[in-house]
Short mmCIF file of the C-alpha atoms (twelve columns), coordinates in Angstrom:
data_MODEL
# 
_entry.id   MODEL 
# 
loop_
_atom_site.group_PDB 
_atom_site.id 
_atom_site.type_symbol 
_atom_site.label_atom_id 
_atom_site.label_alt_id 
_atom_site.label_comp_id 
_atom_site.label_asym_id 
_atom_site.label_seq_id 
_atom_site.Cartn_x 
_atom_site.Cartn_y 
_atom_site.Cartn_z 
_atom_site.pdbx_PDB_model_num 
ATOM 1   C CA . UNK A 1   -24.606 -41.947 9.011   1 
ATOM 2   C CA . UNK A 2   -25.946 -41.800 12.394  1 
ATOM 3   C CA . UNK A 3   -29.642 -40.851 11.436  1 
ATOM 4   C CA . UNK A 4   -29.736 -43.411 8.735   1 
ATOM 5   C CA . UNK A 5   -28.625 -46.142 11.187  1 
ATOM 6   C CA . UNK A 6   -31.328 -45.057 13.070  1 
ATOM 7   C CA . UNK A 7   -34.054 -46.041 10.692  1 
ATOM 8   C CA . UNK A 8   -32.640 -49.436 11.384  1 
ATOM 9   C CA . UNK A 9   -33.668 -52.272 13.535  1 
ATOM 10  C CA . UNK A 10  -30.856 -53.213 16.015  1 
ATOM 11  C CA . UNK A 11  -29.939 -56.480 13.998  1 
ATOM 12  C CA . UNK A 12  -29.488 -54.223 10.512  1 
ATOM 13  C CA . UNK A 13  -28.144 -51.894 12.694  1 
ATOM 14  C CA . UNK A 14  -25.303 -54.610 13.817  1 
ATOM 15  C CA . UNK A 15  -24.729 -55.890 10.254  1 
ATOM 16  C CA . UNK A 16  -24.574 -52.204 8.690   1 
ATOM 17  C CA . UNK A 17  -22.594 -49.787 11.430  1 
ATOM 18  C CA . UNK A 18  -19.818 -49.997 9.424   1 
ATOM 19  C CA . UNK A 19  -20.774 -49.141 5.925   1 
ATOM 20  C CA . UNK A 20  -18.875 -47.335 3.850   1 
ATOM 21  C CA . UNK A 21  -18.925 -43.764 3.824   1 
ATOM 22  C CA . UNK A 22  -19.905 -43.271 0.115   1 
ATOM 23  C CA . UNK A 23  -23.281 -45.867 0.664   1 
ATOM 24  C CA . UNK A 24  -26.119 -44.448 -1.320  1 
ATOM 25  C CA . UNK A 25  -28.775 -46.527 -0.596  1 
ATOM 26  C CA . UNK A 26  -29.859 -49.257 1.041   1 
ATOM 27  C CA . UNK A 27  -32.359 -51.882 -0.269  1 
ATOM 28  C CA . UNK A 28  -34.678 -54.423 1.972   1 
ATOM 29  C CA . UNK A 29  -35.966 -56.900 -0.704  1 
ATOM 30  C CA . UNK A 30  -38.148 -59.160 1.566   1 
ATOM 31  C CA . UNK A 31  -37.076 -62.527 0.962   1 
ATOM 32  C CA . UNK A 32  -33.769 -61.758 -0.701  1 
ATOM 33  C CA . UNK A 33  -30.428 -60.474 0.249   1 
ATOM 34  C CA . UNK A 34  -29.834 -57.290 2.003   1 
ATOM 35  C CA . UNK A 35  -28.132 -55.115 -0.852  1 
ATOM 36  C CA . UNK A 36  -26.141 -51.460 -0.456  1 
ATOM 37  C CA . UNK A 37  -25.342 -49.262 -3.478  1 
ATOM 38  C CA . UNK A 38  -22.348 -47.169 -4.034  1 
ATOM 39  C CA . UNK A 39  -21.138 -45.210 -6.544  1 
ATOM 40  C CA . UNK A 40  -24.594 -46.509 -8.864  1 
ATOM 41  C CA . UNK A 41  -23.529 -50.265 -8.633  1 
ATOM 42  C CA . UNK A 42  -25.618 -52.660 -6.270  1 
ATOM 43  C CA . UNK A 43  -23.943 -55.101 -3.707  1 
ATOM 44  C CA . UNK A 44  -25.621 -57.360 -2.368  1 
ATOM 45  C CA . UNK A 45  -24.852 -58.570 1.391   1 
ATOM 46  C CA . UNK A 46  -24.818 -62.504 2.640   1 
ATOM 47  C CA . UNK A 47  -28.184 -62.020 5.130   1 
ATOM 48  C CA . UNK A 48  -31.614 -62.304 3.970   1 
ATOM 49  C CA . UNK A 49  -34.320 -59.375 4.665   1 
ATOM 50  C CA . UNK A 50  -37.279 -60.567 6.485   1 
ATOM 51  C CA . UNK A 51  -40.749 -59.147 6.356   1 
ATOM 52  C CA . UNK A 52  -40.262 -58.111 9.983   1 
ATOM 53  C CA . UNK A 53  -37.213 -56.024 9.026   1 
ATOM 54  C CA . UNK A 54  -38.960 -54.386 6.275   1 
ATOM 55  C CA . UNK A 55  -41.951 -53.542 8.434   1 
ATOM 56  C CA . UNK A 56  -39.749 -52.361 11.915  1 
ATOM 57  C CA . UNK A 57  -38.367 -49.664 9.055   1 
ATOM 58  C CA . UNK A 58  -41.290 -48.165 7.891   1 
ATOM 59  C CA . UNK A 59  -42.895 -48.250 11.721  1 
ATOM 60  C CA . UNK A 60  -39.247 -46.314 12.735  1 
ATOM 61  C CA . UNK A 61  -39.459 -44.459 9.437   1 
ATOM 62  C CA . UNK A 62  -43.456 -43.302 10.136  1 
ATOM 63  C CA . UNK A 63  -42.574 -43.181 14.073  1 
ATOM 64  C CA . UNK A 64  -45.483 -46.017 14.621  1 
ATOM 65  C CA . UNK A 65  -47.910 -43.877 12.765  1 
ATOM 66  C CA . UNK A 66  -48.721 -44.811 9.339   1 
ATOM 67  C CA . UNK A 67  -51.823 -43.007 9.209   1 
ATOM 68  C CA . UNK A 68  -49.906 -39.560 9.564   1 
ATOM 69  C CA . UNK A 69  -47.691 -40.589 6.390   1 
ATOM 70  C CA . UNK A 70  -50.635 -41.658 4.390   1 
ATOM 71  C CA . UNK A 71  -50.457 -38.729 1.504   1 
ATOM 72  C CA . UNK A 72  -46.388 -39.677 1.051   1 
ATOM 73  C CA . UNK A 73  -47.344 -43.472 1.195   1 
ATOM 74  C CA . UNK A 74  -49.852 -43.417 -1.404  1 
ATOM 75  C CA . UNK A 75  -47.005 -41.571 -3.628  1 
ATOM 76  C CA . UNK A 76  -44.189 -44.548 -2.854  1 
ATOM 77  C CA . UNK A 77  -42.122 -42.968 -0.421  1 
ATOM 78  C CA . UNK A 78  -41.600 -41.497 2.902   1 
ATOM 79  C CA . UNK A 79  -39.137 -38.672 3.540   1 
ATOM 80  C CA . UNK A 80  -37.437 -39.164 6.719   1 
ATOM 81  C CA . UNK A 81  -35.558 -36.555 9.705   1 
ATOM 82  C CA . UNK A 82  -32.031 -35.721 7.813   1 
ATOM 83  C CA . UNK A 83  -33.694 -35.922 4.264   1 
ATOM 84  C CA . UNK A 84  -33.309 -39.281 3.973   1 
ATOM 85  C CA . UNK A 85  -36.187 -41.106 1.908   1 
ATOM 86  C CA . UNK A 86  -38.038 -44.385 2.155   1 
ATOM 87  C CA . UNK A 87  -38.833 -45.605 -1.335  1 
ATOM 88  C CA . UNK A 88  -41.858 -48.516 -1.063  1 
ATOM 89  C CA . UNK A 89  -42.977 -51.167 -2.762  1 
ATOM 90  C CA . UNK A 90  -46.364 -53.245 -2.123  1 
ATOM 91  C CA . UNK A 91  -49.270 -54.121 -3.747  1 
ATOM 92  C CA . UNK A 92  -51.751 -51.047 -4.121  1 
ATOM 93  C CA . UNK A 93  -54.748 -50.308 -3.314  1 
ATOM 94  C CA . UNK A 94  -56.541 -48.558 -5.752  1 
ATOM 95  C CA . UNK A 95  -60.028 -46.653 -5.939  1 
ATOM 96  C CA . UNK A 96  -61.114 -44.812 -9.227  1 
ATOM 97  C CA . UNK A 97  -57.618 -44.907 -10.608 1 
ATOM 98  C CA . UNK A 98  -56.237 -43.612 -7.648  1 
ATOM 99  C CA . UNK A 99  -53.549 -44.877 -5.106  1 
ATOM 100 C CA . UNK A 100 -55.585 -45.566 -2.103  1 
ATOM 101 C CA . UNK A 101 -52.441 -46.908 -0.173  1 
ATOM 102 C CA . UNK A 102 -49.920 -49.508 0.012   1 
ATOM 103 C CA . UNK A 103 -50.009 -52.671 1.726   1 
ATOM 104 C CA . UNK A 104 -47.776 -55.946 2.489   1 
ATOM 105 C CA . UNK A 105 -45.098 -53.987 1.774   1 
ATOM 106 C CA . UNK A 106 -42.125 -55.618 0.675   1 
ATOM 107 C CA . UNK A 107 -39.587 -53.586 -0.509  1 
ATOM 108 C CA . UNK A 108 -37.763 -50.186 1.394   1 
ATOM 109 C CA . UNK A 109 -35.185 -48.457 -0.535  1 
ATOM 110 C CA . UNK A 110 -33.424 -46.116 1.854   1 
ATOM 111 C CA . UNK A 111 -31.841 -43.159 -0.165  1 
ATOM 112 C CA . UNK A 112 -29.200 -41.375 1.834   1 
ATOM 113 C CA . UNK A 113 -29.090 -37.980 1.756   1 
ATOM 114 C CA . UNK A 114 -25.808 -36.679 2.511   1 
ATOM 115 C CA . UNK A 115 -24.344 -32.889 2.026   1 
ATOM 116 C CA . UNK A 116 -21.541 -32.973 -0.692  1 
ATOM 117 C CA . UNK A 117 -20.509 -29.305 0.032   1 
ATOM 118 C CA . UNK A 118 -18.367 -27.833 -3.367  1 
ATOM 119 C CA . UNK A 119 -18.795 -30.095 -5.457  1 
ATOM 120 C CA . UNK A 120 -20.609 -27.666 -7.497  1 
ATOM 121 C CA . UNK A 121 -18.104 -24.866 -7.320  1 
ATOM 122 C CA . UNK A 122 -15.242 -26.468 -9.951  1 
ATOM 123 C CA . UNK A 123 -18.113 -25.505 -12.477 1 
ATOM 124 C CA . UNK A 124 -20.932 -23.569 -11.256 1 
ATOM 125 C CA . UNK A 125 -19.419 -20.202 -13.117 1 
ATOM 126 C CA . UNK A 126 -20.186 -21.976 -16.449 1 
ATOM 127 C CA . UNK A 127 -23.647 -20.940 -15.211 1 
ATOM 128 C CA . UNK A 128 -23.283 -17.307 -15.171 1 
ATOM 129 C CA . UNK A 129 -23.132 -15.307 -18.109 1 
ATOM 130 C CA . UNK A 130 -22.564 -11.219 -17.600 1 
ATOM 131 C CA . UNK A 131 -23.384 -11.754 -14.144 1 
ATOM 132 C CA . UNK A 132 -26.805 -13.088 -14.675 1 
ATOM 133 C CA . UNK A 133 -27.133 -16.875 -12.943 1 
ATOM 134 C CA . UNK A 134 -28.911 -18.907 -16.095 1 
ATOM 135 C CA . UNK A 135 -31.901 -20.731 -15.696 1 
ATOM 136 C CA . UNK A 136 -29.959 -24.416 -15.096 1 
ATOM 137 C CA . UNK A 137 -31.350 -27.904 -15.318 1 
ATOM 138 C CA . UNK A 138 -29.362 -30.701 -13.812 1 
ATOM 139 C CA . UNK A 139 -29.868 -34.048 -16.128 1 
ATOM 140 C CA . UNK A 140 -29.278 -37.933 -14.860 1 
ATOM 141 C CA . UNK A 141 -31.157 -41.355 -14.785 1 
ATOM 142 C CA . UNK A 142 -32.302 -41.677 -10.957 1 
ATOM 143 C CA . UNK A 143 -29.877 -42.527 -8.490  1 
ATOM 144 C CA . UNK A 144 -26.824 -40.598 -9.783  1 
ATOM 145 C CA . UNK A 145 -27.204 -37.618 -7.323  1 
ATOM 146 C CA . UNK A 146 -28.956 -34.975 -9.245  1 
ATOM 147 C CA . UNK A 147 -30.784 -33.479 -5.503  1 
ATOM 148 C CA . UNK A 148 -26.699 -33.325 -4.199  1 
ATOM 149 C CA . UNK A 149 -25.684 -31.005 -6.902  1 
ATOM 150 C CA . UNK A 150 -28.944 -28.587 -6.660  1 
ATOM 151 C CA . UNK A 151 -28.632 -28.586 -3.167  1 
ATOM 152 C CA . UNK A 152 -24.595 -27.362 -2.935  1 
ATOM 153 C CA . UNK A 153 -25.855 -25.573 -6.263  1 
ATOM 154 C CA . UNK A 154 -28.448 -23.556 -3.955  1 
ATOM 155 C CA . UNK A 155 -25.801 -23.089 -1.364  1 
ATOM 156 C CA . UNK A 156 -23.093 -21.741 -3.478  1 
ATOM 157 C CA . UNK A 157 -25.253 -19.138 -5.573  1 
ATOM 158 C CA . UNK A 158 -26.923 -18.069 -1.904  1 
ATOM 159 C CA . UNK A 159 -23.565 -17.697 -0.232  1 
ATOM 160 C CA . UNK A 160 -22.601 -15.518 -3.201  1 
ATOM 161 C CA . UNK A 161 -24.966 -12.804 -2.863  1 
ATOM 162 C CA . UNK A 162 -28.789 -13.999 -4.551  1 
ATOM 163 C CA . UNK A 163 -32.073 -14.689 -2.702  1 
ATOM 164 C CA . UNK A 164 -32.862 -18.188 -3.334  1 
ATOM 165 C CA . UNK A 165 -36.325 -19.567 -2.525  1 
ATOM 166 C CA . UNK A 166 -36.683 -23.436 -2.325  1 
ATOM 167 C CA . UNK A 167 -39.975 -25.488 -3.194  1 
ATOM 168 C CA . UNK A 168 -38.803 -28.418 -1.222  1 
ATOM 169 C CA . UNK A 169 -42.146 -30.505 -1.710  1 
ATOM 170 C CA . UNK A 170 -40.421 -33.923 -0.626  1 
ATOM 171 C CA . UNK A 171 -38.153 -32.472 2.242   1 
ATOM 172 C CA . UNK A 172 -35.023 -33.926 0.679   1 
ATOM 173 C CA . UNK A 173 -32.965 -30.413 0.121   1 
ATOM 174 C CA . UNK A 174 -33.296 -28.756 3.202   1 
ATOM 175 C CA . UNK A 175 -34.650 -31.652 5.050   1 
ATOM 176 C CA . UNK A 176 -36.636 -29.005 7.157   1 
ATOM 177 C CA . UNK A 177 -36.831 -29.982 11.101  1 
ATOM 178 C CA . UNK A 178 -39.519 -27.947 12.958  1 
ATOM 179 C CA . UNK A 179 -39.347 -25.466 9.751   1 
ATOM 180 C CA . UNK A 180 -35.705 -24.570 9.878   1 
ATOM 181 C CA . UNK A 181 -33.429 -26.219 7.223   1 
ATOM 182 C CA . UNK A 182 -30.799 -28.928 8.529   1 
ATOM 183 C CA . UNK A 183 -28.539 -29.297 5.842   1 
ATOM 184 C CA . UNK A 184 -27.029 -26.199 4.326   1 
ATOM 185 C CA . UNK A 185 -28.584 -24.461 1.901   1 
ATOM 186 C CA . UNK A 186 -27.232 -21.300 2.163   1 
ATOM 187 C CA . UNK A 187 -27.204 -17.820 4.346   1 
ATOM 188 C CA . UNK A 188 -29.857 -16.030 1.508   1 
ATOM 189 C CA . UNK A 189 -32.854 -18.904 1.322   1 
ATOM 190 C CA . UNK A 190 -35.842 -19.626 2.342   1 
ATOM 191 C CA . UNK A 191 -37.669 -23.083 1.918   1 
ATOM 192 C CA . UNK A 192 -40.930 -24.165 1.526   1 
ATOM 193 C CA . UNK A 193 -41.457 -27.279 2.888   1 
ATOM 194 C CA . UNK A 194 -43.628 -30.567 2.397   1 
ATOM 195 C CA . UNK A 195 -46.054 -28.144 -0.193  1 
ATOM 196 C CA . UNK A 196 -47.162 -29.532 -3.617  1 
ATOM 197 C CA . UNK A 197 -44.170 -27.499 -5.800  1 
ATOM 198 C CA . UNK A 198 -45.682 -25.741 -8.174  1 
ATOM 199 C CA . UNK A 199 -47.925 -24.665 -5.387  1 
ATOM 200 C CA . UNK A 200 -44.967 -23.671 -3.486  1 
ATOM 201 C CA . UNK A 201 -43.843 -21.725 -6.854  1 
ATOM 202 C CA . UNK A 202 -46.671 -19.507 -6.687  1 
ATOM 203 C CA . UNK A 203 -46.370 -19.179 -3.147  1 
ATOM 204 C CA . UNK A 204 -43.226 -18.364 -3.108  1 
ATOM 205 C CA . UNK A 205 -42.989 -15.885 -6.053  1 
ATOM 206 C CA . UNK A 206 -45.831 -13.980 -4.456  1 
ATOM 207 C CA . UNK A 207 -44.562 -13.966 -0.966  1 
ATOM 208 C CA . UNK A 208 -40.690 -13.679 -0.764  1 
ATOM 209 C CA . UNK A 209 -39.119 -12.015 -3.786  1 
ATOM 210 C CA . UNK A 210 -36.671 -14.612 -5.215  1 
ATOM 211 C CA . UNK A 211 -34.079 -13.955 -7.067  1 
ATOM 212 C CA . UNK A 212 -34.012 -17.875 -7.991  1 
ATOM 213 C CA . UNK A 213 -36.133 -19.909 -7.838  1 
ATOM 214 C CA . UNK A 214 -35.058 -24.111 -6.945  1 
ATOM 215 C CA . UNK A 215 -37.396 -26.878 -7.831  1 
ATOM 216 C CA . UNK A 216 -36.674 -30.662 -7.616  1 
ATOM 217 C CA . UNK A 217 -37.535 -33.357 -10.113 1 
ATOM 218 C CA . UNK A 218 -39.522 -31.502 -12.703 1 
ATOM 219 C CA . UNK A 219 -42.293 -32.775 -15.303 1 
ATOM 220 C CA . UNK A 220 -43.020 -32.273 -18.618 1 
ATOM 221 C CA . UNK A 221 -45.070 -29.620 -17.682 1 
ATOM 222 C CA . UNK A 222 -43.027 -26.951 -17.030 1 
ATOM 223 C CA . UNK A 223 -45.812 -23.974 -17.283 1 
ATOM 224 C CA . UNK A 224 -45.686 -23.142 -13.592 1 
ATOM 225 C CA . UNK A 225 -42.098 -22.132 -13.429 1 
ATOM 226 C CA . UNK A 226 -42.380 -20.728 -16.692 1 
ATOM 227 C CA . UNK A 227 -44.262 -18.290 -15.081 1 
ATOM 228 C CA . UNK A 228 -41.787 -17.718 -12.286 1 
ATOM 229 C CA . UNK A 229 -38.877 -17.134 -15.123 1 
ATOM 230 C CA . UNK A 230 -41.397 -14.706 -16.845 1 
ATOM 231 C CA . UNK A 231 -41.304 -12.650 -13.643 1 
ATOM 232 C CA . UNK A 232 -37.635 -12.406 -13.892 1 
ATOM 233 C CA . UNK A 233 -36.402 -14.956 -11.920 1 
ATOM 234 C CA . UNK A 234 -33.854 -17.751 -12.792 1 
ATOM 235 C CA . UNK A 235 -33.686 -21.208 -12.266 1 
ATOM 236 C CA . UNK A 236 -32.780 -24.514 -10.975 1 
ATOM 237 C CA . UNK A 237 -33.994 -27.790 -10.889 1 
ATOM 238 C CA . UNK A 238 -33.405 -31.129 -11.681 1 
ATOM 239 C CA . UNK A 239 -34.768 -33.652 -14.336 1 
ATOM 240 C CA . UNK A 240 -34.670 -37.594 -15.173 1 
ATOM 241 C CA . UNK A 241 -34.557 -36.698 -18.663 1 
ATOM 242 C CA . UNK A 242 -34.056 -33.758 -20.806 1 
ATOM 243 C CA . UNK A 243 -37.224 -33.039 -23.095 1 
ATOM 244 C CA . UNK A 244 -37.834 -30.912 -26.124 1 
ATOM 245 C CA . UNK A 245 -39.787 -28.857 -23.661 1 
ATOM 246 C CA . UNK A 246 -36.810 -28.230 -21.301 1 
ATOM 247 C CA . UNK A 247 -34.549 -26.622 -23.994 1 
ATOM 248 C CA . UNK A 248 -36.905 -24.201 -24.884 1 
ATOM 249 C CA . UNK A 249 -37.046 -23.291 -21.223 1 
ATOM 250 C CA . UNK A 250 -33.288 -23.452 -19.790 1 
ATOM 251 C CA . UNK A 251 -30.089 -22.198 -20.670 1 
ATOM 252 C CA . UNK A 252 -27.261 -24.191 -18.847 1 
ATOM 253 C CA . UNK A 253 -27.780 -28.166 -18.291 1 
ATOM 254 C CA . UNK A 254 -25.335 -29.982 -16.175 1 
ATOM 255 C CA . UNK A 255 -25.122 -34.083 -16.942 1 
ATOM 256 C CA . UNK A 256 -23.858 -36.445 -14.270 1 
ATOM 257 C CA . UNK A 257 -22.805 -39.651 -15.347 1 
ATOM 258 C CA . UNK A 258 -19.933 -42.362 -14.310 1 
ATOM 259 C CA . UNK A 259 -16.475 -42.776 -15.761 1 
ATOM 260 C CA . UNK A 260 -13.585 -44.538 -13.727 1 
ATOM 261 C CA . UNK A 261 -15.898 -45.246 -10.541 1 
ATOM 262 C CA . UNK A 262 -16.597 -41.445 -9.912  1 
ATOM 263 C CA . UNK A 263 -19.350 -39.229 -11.188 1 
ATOM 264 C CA . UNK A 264 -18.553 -36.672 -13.661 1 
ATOM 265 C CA . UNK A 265 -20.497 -33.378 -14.238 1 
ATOM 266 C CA . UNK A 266 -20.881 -31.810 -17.478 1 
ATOM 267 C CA . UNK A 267 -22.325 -28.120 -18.629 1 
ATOM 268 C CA . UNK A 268 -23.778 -27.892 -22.037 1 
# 
């Protein structure tokens, strides 16, 4: 938890050293109490953010340079060393329909990304049939660790034996550090990081002969990796919801949802 306590200024640092392991995310709420989530559920802690704690994170979180973070902060977030990721809210400005940038920001969600090595492995051969890895789509509302279970997903299948190339457009699976992964995703991948991903798709597919291909947070328009399946390769990647357009394009979909307190992962 080191690097996330890092983000923090030293009195959020003092109130927060010692979170709980399992913490998810933290949430600065200008104004309003300091809340931590766990397991999906929200808690919210007796000390109330202040504008200057919500700015010293994003000046720690863009290393005093907001102007080098500008393309991330127009989208709403700001991936962080360790894969960790600022989620914003202000008030826009826009030009022509488009995001300009945010300002008087008043809201930081910090999502923690952790490494949750095997959880993937008690059913990642219901994703193999004859051999062949099938093109998989992992399923959840946000915030239930759908970018946990590609990444040990992407370890496990690499470790096995297949070439796995990563379009890591956000820099939350590998959370590259001067281009080399720092979480593990596996002893047969290569990422591509902080690139638009289908433009890391192409890239990829042209460049380092996958044998799968892993894509975060996918749209409704699925054409680009459509191609990349067309070429032979399988899949991975994750969605908030399951569309008419996925089925037609993947095999295996793994659901995470909560029963008891803990998350539970189905294949289907």
């Amino acid at each position: 938890m080191k690097t996330v306590l890092d983000l923090l200024p030293s009195k959020l640092r003092s109130i927060l050293e010692s979170m709980a392991a399992d913490t998810e995310e933290i949430r600065l709420r200008a104004g309003r109490n300091l809340g931590v989530v766990a397991c999906g559920r929200e808690t919210l802690l007796p000390y109330t953010v202040t504008n200057a704690d919500v700015a010293g994170v994003v000046e720690i979180g863009t290393q005093g340079s907001l102007h080098t973070a500008l393309d991330s902060i127009k989208q709403g977030y700001i991936t962080v060393r360790g894969g960790h990721r600022l989620g914003l809210c202000g008030t826009a400005a826009v030009r022509e329909g488009q995001v300009e940038f945010l300002r008087d920001i008043s809201s930081v969600n910090i999502r923690i990304a952790r490494e949750k090595r095997g959880i993937c492995e008690s059913f990642a051969d219901k994703l193999y049939d004859g051999g062949r890895l099938r093109d998989t789509l992992i399923v959840s509302p946000p915030g239930m660790g759908k970018t946990t279970v590609l990444r040990d997903l992407i370890r496990f299948v690499s470790d096995k034996g297949l070439r796995v190339s990563v379009a890591d457009e956000r820099g939350e699976l590998a959370a590259c550090h001067e281009g080399r992964p720092s979480l593990d995703v596996g002893k047969r991948t290569d990422v591509m990081d902080s690139c638009p991903k289908y433009t890391a798709v192409f890239m990829l597919l042209r460049a380092m002969g996958p044998q799968v291909i892993a894509v975060d947070e996918i749209t409704d328009d699925v054409s680009p990796i459509a191609a990349a399946r067309s070429c032979g390769v399988s899949l991975l990647a994750t969605a908030h919801g399951e569309r008419a357009v996925h089925r037609e394009l993947f095999e295996r979909f793994i659901y995470i949802d909560i029963q008891g307190g803990q998350r539970r992962y189905t294949v289907a």
